[in-house]
Short mmCIF file of C-alpha atoms and ligand atoms in Angstrom, two decimals:
data_model
loop_
_atom_site.label_atom_id
_atom_site.label_comp_id
_atom_site.label_asym_id
_atom_site.label_seq_id
_atom_site.Cartn_x
_atom_site.Cartn_y
_atom_site.Cartn_z
CA MET W 1 103.57 118.16 90.26
CA SER W 2 101.24 117.62 87.33
CA ALA W 3 104.02 115.68 85.60
CA TRP W 4 103.92 113.34 88.58
CA PHE W 5 100.18 112.74 88.24
CA LYS W 6 100.46 112.37 84.48
CA MET W 7 102.80 109.43 84.93
CA ASP W 8 101.20 105.97 85.01
CA LEU W 9 100.43 104.90 88.55
CA TRP W 10 102.50 101.75 88.30
CA LYS W 11 105.56 103.74 87.29
CA ARG W 12 105.07 105.99 90.31
CA VAL W 13 104.73 102.92 92.51
CA MET W 14 107.99 101.60 91.05
CA ILE W 15 109.71 104.87 91.93
CA GLY W 16 108.37 104.55 95.49
CA LEU W 17 109.58 100.98 95.58
CA VAL W 18 113.11 101.69 94.38
CA LEU W 19 113.54 104.74 96.60
CA GLY W 20 112.17 102.88 99.61
CA LEU W 21 114.49 100.00 98.88
CA ALA W 22 117.51 102.30 98.65
CA VAL W 23 116.64 104.29 101.77
CA GLY W 24 115.89 101.13 103.78
CA LEU W 25 119.13 99.46 102.71
CA GLY W 26 121.06 102.66 103.40
CA ILE W 27 119.69 102.73 106.94
CA ARG W 28 120.48 99.06 107.46
CA GLN W 29 124.05 99.40 106.21
CA GLY W 30 124.82 102.83 107.64
CA LEU W 31 123.55 102.55 111.21
CA ASP W 32 124.13 100.13 114.02
CA PRO W 33 121.27 97.61 114.42
CA GLU W 34 119.51 99.40 117.28
CA ALA W 35 119.64 102.80 115.57
CA ALA W 36 118.54 101.18 112.29
CA ARG W 37 115.54 99.64 113.97
CA GLN W 38 114.63 102.97 115.48
CA ALA W 39 115.01 104.80 112.19
CA ALA W 40 112.92 102.16 110.44
CA GLY W 41 110.20 102.76 113.02
CA TYR W 42 109.76 106.34 111.78
CA PHE W 43 108.63 105.09 108.40
CA LYS W 44 106.21 102.52 109.74
CA PRO W 45 103.31 104.84 110.69
CA PHE W 46 103.14 106.13 107.11
CA GLY W 47 103.07 102.58 105.79
CA ASP W 48 100.45 101.67 108.36
CA ALA W 49 98.32 104.61 107.24
CA PHE W 50 98.37 103.22 103.70
CA MET W 51 97.50 99.74 104.92
CA ASN W 52 94.61 101.12 106.95
CA LEU W 53 93.33 102.99 103.91
CA ILE W 54 93.29 99.71 102.01
CA ARG W 55 91.67 97.75 104.79
CA MET W 56 89.07 100.48 105.22
CA LEU W 57 87.75 99.69 101.77
CA VAL W 58 87.48 95.91 101.97
CA VAL W 59 83.95 95.69 103.35
CA PRO W 60 82.34 98.46 101.26
CA LEU W 61 84.16 97.25 98.13
CA ILE W 62 83.01 93.68 98.44
CA PHE W 63 79.48 94.47 99.52
CA THR W 64 78.64 97.08 96.90
CA THR W 65 80.43 95.31 94.04
CA LEU W 66 78.62 92.08 94.72
CA VAL W 67 75.14 93.55 95.13
CA ALA W 68 75.65 95.62 91.96
CA GLY W 69 77.12 92.56 90.22
CA VAL W 70 74.08 90.42 90.97
CA LEU W 71 71.81 93.25 89.84
CA ALA W 72 73.78 93.66 86.61
CA MET W 73 72.55 90.28 85.55
CA GLY W 74 69.37 92.20 84.84
CA ASP W 75 66.54 89.81 85.25
CA PRO W 76 66.23 86.63 87.26
CA LYS W 77 65.75 84.60 84.08
CA LYS W 78 69.32 85.29 83.10
CA LEU W 79 70.23 83.40 86.23
CA GLY W 80 68.70 80.42 84.43
CA SER W 81 70.39 78.17 81.87
CA LEU W 82 73.13 80.46 80.55
CA GLY W 83 73.80 82.08 83.95
CA GLY W 84 73.73 78.81 85.87
CA ARG W 85 76.10 77.06 83.48
CA THR W 86 78.45 80.03 83.33
CA ILE W 87 78.62 80.59 87.08
CA GLY W 88 79.08 76.85 87.66
CA ILE W 89 82.06 76.62 85.29
CA TYR W 90 83.51 79.86 86.65
CA MET W 91 83.45 78.46 90.18
CA VAL W 92 85.00 75.13 89.20
CA THR W 93 87.85 76.68 87.21
CA THR W 94 88.56 79.07 90.07
CA LEU W 95 88.73 76.18 92.54
CA PHE W 96 91.18 74.44 90.20
CA ALA W 97 93.23 77.64 90.11
CA VAL W 98 93.53 77.84 93.90
CA THR W 99 94.41 74.16 94.06
CA ILE W 100 97.18 74.58 91.49
CA GLY W 101 98.39 77.64 93.40
CA LEU W 102 98.51 75.64 96.62
CA ILE W 103 100.37 72.75 94.98
CA VAL W 104 102.95 74.97 93.27
CA GLY W 105 103.34 77.00 96.47
CA THR W 106 103.97 73.84 98.45
CA ILE W 107 106.65 72.75 95.98
CA ILE W 108 108.40 76.07 95.34
CA GLN W 109 108.01 77.30 98.95
CA PRO W 110 108.17 81.02 98.14
CA GLY W 111 107.95 81.99 101.81
CA ALA W 112 110.73 79.70 102.99
CA SER W 113 113.41 82.25 102.15
CA TYR W 114 111.57 84.98 104.05
CA ASP W 115 112.42 84.15 107.58
CA LEU W 116 110.20 86.02 109.97
CA SER W 117 111.26 84.07 113.00
CA ASN W 118 112.73 87.28 114.36
CA VAL W 119 109.17 88.50 114.81
CA SER W 120 108.84 88.43 118.58
CA ALA W 121 108.15 85.10 120.27
CA GLU W 122 104.99 86.59 121.80
CA ASP W 123 103.75 87.39 118.33
CA VAL W 124 104.12 83.81 117.17
CA ALA W 125 102.50 82.56 120.39
CA ARG W 126 99.62 84.95 119.79
CA THR W 127 99.22 83.59 116.26
CA MET W 128 99.02 80.05 117.54
CA GLU W 129 96.44 81.11 120.12
CA ARG W 130 94.37 82.83 117.48
CA LEU W 131 94.52 79.75 115.30
CA GLU W 132 93.33 77.57 118.11
CA ALA W 133 90.59 80.00 119.08
CA GLY W 134 89.54 80.07 115.42
CA GLY W 135 88.32 76.51 115.56
CA GLY W 136 91.06 74.51 117.24
CA MET W 137 92.02 73.32 113.77
CA GLU W 138 94.35 70.60 114.95
CA GLN W 139 92.06 68.83 117.39
CA ARG W 140 89.03 68.63 115.12
CA THR W 141 88.22 66.03 112.52
CA VAL W 142 88.36 67.05 108.89
CA PHE W 143 84.55 66.75 108.75
CA GLU W 144 84.18 69.17 111.66
CA GLN W 145 86.67 71.59 110.18
CA ILE W 146 84.85 71.66 106.86
CA THR W 147 81.35 71.93 108.31
CA ASN W 148 82.52 74.68 110.67
CA THR W 149 84.00 76.60 107.77
CA LEU W 150 80.85 76.23 105.72
CA LEU W 151 78.51 77.11 108.60
CA ALA W 152 80.47 80.25 109.36
CA ILE W 153 79.48 81.54 105.94
CA ILE W 154 75.87 82.06 107.01
CA PRO W 155 75.87 85.12 109.24
CA PRO W 156 73.31 84.99 112.04
CA ASN W 157 73.74 88.75 112.14
CA PRO W 158 74.84 90.46 108.90
CA VAL W 159 75.61 93.74 110.61
CA ALA W 160 77.91 91.99 113.06
CA ALA W 161 79.58 90.26 110.10
CA MET W 162 80.30 93.66 108.57
CA VAL W 163 81.56 95.10 111.84
CA GLN W 164 83.93 92.17 112.21
CA GLY W 165 84.92 92.26 108.54
CA ASP W 166 83.85 88.65 108.15
CA VAL W 167 84.25 88.51 104.40
CA LEU W 168 82.68 85.16 103.55
CA ALA W 169 79.56 85.99 105.55
CA ILE W 170 79.37 89.40 103.88
CA ILE W 171 79.61 87.77 100.45
CA PHE W 172 76.82 85.35 101.32
CA PHE W 173 74.54 88.12 102.55
CA ALA W 174 75.36 90.44 99.63
CA ILE W 175 74.46 87.81 97.04
CA LEU W 176 71.15 87.01 98.72
CA PHE W 177 70.40 90.66 99.21
CA GLY W 178 71.04 91.33 95.51
CA VAL W 179 68.70 88.50 94.57
CA GLY W 180 66.06 89.94 96.92
CA VAL W 181 66.33 93.39 95.34
CA MET W 182 66.03 91.80 91.91
CA MET W 183 62.97 89.84 92.91
CA ALA W 184 61.33 92.97 94.30
CA GLY W 185 61.15 94.22 90.68
CA GLU W 186 59.87 97.78 90.29
CA LYS W 187 59.66 98.30 94.04
CA GLY W 188 63.34 97.36 94.37
CA ARG W 189 64.42 99.89 91.72
CA PRO W 190 65.50 102.67 94.15
CA VAL W 191 67.66 100.25 96.16
CA ALA W 192 69.13 98.85 92.94
CA GLU W 193 70.01 102.34 91.74
CA PHE W 194 71.49 103.16 95.11
CA PHE W 195 73.80 100.17 94.95
CA GLU W 196 74.76 100.76 91.35
CA SER W 197 75.85 104.28 92.20
CA ALA W 198 77.39 103.23 95.53
CA SER W 199 79.55 100.65 93.78
CA GLU W 200 80.71 103.28 91.27
CA ALA W 201 81.56 105.60 94.14
CA VAL W 202 83.50 102.93 96.02
CA LEU W 203 85.45 102.03 92.89
CA LYS W 204 86.41 105.69 92.50
CA LEU W 205 87.43 105.78 96.14
CA THR W 206 89.58 102.71 95.57
CA LEU W 207 91.37 104.45 92.71
CA LEU W 208 91.86 107.46 94.95
CA VAL W 209 93.41 105.30 97.67
CA MET W 210 95.68 103.73 95.07
CA GLU W 211 96.98 107.23 94.31
CA THR W 212 98.63 107.13 97.73
CA ALA W 213 100.31 103.83 96.86
CA PRO W 214 103.67 105.29 95.73
CA PHE W 215 104.09 106.96 99.13
CA GLY W 216 102.73 104.01 101.06
CA VAL W 217 104.99 101.63 99.18
CA PHE W 218 107.98 103.91 99.78
CA ALA W 219 107.37 104.02 103.54
CA LEU W 220 106.62 100.31 103.82
CA MET W 221 109.61 99.35 101.73
CA ALA W 222 112.00 101.59 103.65
CA TRP W 223 110.73 100.10 106.91
CA VAL W 224 110.82 96.49 105.83
CA MET W 225 114.23 96.75 104.14
CA ALA W 226 115.78 98.41 107.18
CA ASP W 227 114.20 95.75 109.35
CA GLN W 228 114.63 92.63 107.22
CA GLY W 229 117.31 93.37 104.64
CA LEU W 230 117.68 91.87 101.19
CA GLN W 231 115.95 88.58 102.00
CA VAL W 232 112.71 90.41 101.13
CA VAL W 233 113.80 90.84 97.52
CA PHE W 234 114.82 87.17 97.20
CA ALA W 235 111.54 86.04 98.70
CA MET W 236 109.62 88.12 96.22
CA GLY W 237 111.66 86.59 93.40
CA TRP W 238 110.44 83.17 94.52
CA MET W 239 106.89 84.43 94.88
CA THR W 240 106.96 85.85 91.36
CA LEU W 241 108.32 82.57 90.01
CA ALA W 242 105.65 80.58 91.86
CA LEU W 243 102.84 82.79 90.57
CA TYR W 244 104.00 82.77 86.94
CA VAL W 245 104.55 79.00 86.93
CA ALA W 246 101.19 78.29 88.60
CA CYS W 247 99.31 80.64 86.26
CA LEU W 248 100.90 79.08 83.18
CA ILE W 249 100.09 75.57 84.41
CA HIS W 250 96.52 76.65 85.14
CA ILE W 251 96.08 78.19 81.70
CA ALA W 252 97.57 75.12 79.99
CA ILE W 253 95.84 72.43 82.03
CA THR W 254 92.56 73.89 83.29
CA HIS W 255 91.68 76.29 80.48
CA GLY W 256 93.23 74.01 77.85
CA GLY W 257 91.47 70.94 79.27
CA LEU W 258 88.15 72.77 79.46
CA LEU W 259 88.34 73.80 75.81
CA LYS W 260 89.60 70.50 74.51
CA PHE W 261 87.59 68.00 76.51
CA ILE W 262 84.41 69.83 77.53
CA GLY W 263 84.12 72.24 74.60
CA ASN W 264 85.71 69.92 72.04
CA LEU W 265 87.49 72.95 70.59
CA PRO W 266 91.09 73.16 69.29
CA LEU W 267 93.59 74.97 71.47
CA LEU W 268 95.92 76.67 69.05
CA PRO W 269 93.36 78.98 67.45
CA PHE W 270 92.04 79.84 70.88
CA PHE W 271 95.39 80.97 72.19
CA ARG W 272 96.25 82.74 68.94
CA GLY W 273 92.90 84.54 69.04
CA ALA W 274 93.18 85.47 72.70
CA THR W 275 96.64 87.06 72.44
CA ASP W 276 95.37 90.57 71.70
CA ALA W 277 93.27 90.66 74.85
CA GLN W 278 96.04 89.05 76.88
CA ALA W 279 98.45 91.77 75.80
CA VAL W 280 96.02 94.47 76.93
CA ALA W 281 95.46 92.64 80.24
CA PHE W 282 99.21 92.35 80.76
CA SER W 283 99.75 96.04 80.21
CA THR W 284 96.70 97.43 82.05
CA SER W 285 96.47 94.93 84.94
CA SER W 286 92.72 95.37 84.90
CA SER W 287 90.08 92.93 83.70
CA ASN W 288 87.56 95.78 83.60
CA ALA W 289 89.75 97.97 81.43
CA THR W 290 90.44 94.99 79.16
CA LEU W 291 86.75 94.10 78.84
CA PRO W 292 86.03 95.91 75.55
CA MET W 293 89.05 94.17 74.03
CA THR W 294 88.03 90.81 75.50
CA ILE W 295 84.57 91.13 73.97
CA SER W 296 85.94 92.19 70.61
CA VAL W 297 88.44 89.30 70.58
CA ALA W 298 85.64 86.87 71.51
CA GLU W 299 83.42 88.05 68.66
CA THR W 300 85.99 88.72 65.97
CA ASN W 301 88.67 86.10 66.58
CA LEU W 302 86.77 83.34 68.33
CA GLY W 303 83.40 83.60 66.58
CA ILE W 304 81.43 83.81 69.83
CA LYS W 305 77.99 85.34 69.27
CA LYS W 306 76.98 88.60 70.94
CA THR W 307 74.38 87.02 73.23
CA VAL W 308 77.10 84.99 74.95
CA ALA W 309 80.03 87.41 74.63
CA GLY W 310 77.91 90.30 75.89
CA SER W 311 76.72 88.51 79.03
CA VAL W 312 79.35 85.90 79.94
CA LEU W 313 82.37 88.19 79.58
CA PRO W 314 81.18 91.21 81.64
CA LEU W 315 80.11 88.77 84.34
CA GLY W 316 83.50 87.08 84.10
CA ALA W 317 85.39 90.37 84.41
CA THR W 318 83.69 90.85 87.76
CA ILE W 319 83.34 87.42 89.27
CA ASN W 320 85.77 85.10 87.50
CA MET W 321 89.31 85.71 88.68
CA ASP W 322 91.37 82.58 88.45
CA GLY W 323 94.72 84.35 88.72
CA THR W 324 93.52 86.39 91.68
CA ALA W 325 92.22 83.34 93.55
CA LEU W 326 95.37 81.38 92.76
CA TYR W 327 97.43 84.22 94.17
CA GLN W 328 95.41 84.25 97.41
CA GLY W 329 96.29 80.59 97.89
CA LEU W 330 99.95 81.42 97.34
CA ILE W 331 99.78 84.28 99.82
CA ALA W 332 98.39 82.01 102.52
CA LEU W 333 101.24 79.55 101.93
CA PHE W 334 103.84 82.31 101.73
CA ALA W 335 102.69 83.61 105.11
CA ALA W 336 102.57 80.19 106.72
CA GLN W 337 106.04 79.33 105.41
CA ALA W 338 107.54 82.64 106.51
CA LEU W 339 106.03 82.33 109.98
CA GLY W 340 106.79 78.64 110.31
CA ILE W 341 103.13 77.70 110.82
CA GLU W 342 102.07 74.23 109.86
CA ILE W 343 99.01 74.20 107.64
CA SER W 344 96.31 71.65 108.43
CA ILE W 345 93.96 70.11 105.88
CA GLY W 346 91.15 72.20 107.33
CA MET W 347 93.13 75.34 106.73
CA TYR W 348 93.86 74.34 103.12
CA VAL W 349 90.13 73.88 102.57
CA THR W 350 89.32 77.18 104.24
CA VAL W 351 91.92 78.98 102.16
CA ALA W 352 90.64 77.41 98.91
CA LEU W 353 87.05 78.28 99.72
CA MET W 354 87.92 81.72 100.93
CA ALA W 355 90.09 82.50 97.90
CA THR W 356 87.38 81.35 95.51
CA LEU W 357 84.59 83.31 97.15
CA VAL W 358 86.67 86.36 97.84
CA SER W 359 87.89 86.53 94.26
CA ILE W 360 84.24 86.60 93.19
CA GLY W 361 83.48 89.50 95.47
CA THR W 362 85.65 92.14 93.88
CA ALA W 363 85.89 94.08 90.66
CA GLY W 364 88.63 93.64 88.06
CA ILE W 365 90.75 96.67 88.74
CA PRO W 366 94.51 96.89 89.31
CA SER W 367 95.83 95.44 92.56
CA VAL W 368 92.48 94.29 93.89
CA SER W 369 94.31 91.25 95.23
CA LEU W 370 95.97 93.46 97.82
CA PHE W 371 92.57 94.30 99.25
CA LEU W 372 91.80 90.62 99.49
CA ALA W 373 95.17 89.65 100.93
CA THR W 374 94.39 91.23 104.28
CA THR W 375 91.43 88.86 104.52
CA THR W 376 93.41 85.80 103.45
CA LEU W 377 96.06 86.51 106.05
CA GLY W 378 93.32 86.56 108.65
CA VAL W 379 92.66 82.88 107.86
CA VAL W 380 96.30 82.05 108.50
CA GLY W 381 95.92 83.87 111.81
CA ALA W 382 98.65 86.47 111.28
CA THR W 383 98.81 89.26 113.87
CA PRO W 384 98.78 92.87 112.63
CA ASP W 385 102.56 93.15 112.88
CA GLN W 386 103.15 89.93 111.00
CA MET W 387 100.58 91.00 108.44
CA ALA W 388 102.50 94.21 107.87
CA LEU W 389 105.78 92.37 107.34
CA ILE W 390 104.20 89.92 104.92
CA LEU W 391 102.07 92.37 103.01
CA THR W 392 104.77 94.98 102.57
CA PRO W 393 106.86 93.21 99.94
CA LEU W 394 103.69 91.90 98.30
CA PHE W 395 102.38 95.45 98.03
CA ALA W 396 105.64 96.78 96.74
CA PHE W 397 106.10 94.21 94.00
CA ASP W 398 102.45 93.86 93.11
CA ARG W 399 102.52 95.27 89.60
CA LEU W 400 104.72 92.48 88.31
CA LEU W 401 102.39 89.89 89.80
CA ASP W 402 99.19 91.69 88.86
CA MET W 403 100.04 91.60 85.15
CA MET W 404 100.15 87.81 85.14
CA ARG W 405 97.08 87.46 87.34
CA THR W 406 95.05 89.64 85.03
CA VAL W 407 96.16 87.69 81.94
CA THR W 408 95.05 84.51 83.69
CA ASN W 409 91.75 86.12 84.72
CA ILE W 410 90.74 87.14 81.23
CA THR W 411 92.01 83.96 79.60
CA GLY W 412 89.66 82.11 81.96
CA ASP W 413 86.77 84.38 80.94
CA LEU W 414 87.44 83.71 77.26
CA ALA W 415 87.83 79.95 77.73
CA VAL W 416 84.56 79.71 79.64
CA ALA W 417 82.79 81.97 77.13
CA SER W 418 83.96 79.67 74.28
CA VAL W 419 82.73 76.55 76.03
CA VAL W 420 79.40 78.07 77.04
CA ALA W 421 78.91 79.42 73.51
CA LYS W 422 79.62 75.97 72.12
CA ALA W 423 77.08 74.38 74.50
CA GLU W 424 74.45 76.98 73.63
CA GLY W 425 75.14 76.67 69.90
CA GLU W 426 76.23 80.31 69.82
CA ILE W 427 79.65 79.98 68.23
CA ASP W 428 80.77 80.24 64.62
CA GLU W 429 83.35 77.48 64.57
CA GLU W 430 84.63 78.46 61.16
CA VAL W 431 85.73 81.78 62.57
CA PHE W 432 87.11 80.08 65.69
CA ARG W 433 89.17 77.63 63.65
CA ALA W 434 90.29 80.20 61.08
CA ARG W 435 93.54 80.76 62.96
CA ASP W 436 94.25 77.07 62.92
CA ASN W 437 95.35 76.74 59.29
CA LEU W 438 99.06 76.92 60.08
CA SER W 439 98.77 73.87 62.27
CA ALA W 440 96.30 71.97 60.12
CA HIS W 441 98.86 69.47 58.92
CA ILE W 442 100.23 68.66 62.37
CA ASP W 443 96.91 68.41 64.12
CA ASP W 444 94.83 65.31 63.54
CA ARG W 445 91.78 66.78 65.24
CA GLU W 446 88.39 65.75 63.88
CA PRO W 447 86.57 68.34 61.79
CA ALA W 448 83.94 70.54 63.46
CA VAL W 449 80.54 69.03 63.99
N1 LIG B 501 94.11 93.22 88.58
C1 LIG B 501 93.29 92.03 88.58
C2 LIG B 501 92.20 92.17 87.55
O1 LIG B 501 91.81 93.24 87.19
C3 LIG B 501 92.73 91.73 89.91
C4 LIG B 501 93.83 91.44 90.91
O2 LIG B 501 94.36 92.36 91.53
O3 LIG B 501 94.17 90.26 91.09
O4 LIG B 501 91.69 91.19 87.07
#
């Protein structure tokens, strides 16, 4: 028993995954279709319990993390020059990430090989109805779609927004609430402390829920394999390919472009310097856990001064998640492709906005994307049953995807920190360029100014 708990969580999840896969396939091969379907049904409630546990945490996780995140900025002045510039660049790079995710997802079509058309006809009809009720996407002009999406972010009633799990509205209210607490100064102290400890508690609860993941993944996998067969595994292969390709393109183009053209900094030493932190991110799948390494890499390898490294990077670990946002875009496409739903321009915009904001609203811990995915699928209009079929393989294979997302997340933090440090005059370029000597003769870059 204790040997089980001593094992890394991801290894336990893998065991759940493989066993679930084997059991599900066994049922599918060994029984006639009707009996297989029935047998699969026995596993579903356990999987559903796990999904409910995850969904239970979405609202508290986002609300407390965001309020505490705003408060962590300390004093309103930090929201000034450094904060404003940092948050601005963080938002722009994240939007680029989602866009790249959406483009790559449209080309690779990861969901095309996951045919969910055998989900009942009523289910699909219900999805279409929900989509129409959610704004009649198709009949409205692009202007109306966009303004509707933006207006829906301001909750006329924040409590109702929480009851309905309206994530964008919750994010909006949480940020303003955090600013209010900050502005209240001394008088706001008790509320600030409450939220700091509440966010700690919710993070612990999240880790506790993740302890049930091996069992949840086993049950979900057994159910989905018995129900859908091997196409699930192929679809996840495509999804993995799409995510890795999109993340690499994003790192090369967005982060590279930011450093080169905005920061006027050479790329090679940056990527050489960042490798240590990337390796830790790849193996821990957590931006938070990687943070000490990210800060040390920034100071030691990239010559970023403490004032910037110490503020920009912790903020980035919480709010800047390029890989996570990119993945949310891919999930929306995956779902739409699997369900055969056509995506309108309005929906693309909603997904991009949603993915950006939602990625801001959560902490950098393993598999946070799964908590966000339930929200993203809401935008696509998936019914609970469809959601279960789509989320199951994503849950099961998440570790592989999470490693790349986290690498992308922290690379973005480091790229932005370098550029902000450069703009604030807080970087020692000699240290930054020290790792460039190997390439000196092939690179005709101008010397540092
Ligand atoms: N694991 C990621 C991180 O810590 C978040 C995610 O699940 O996408 O940055």
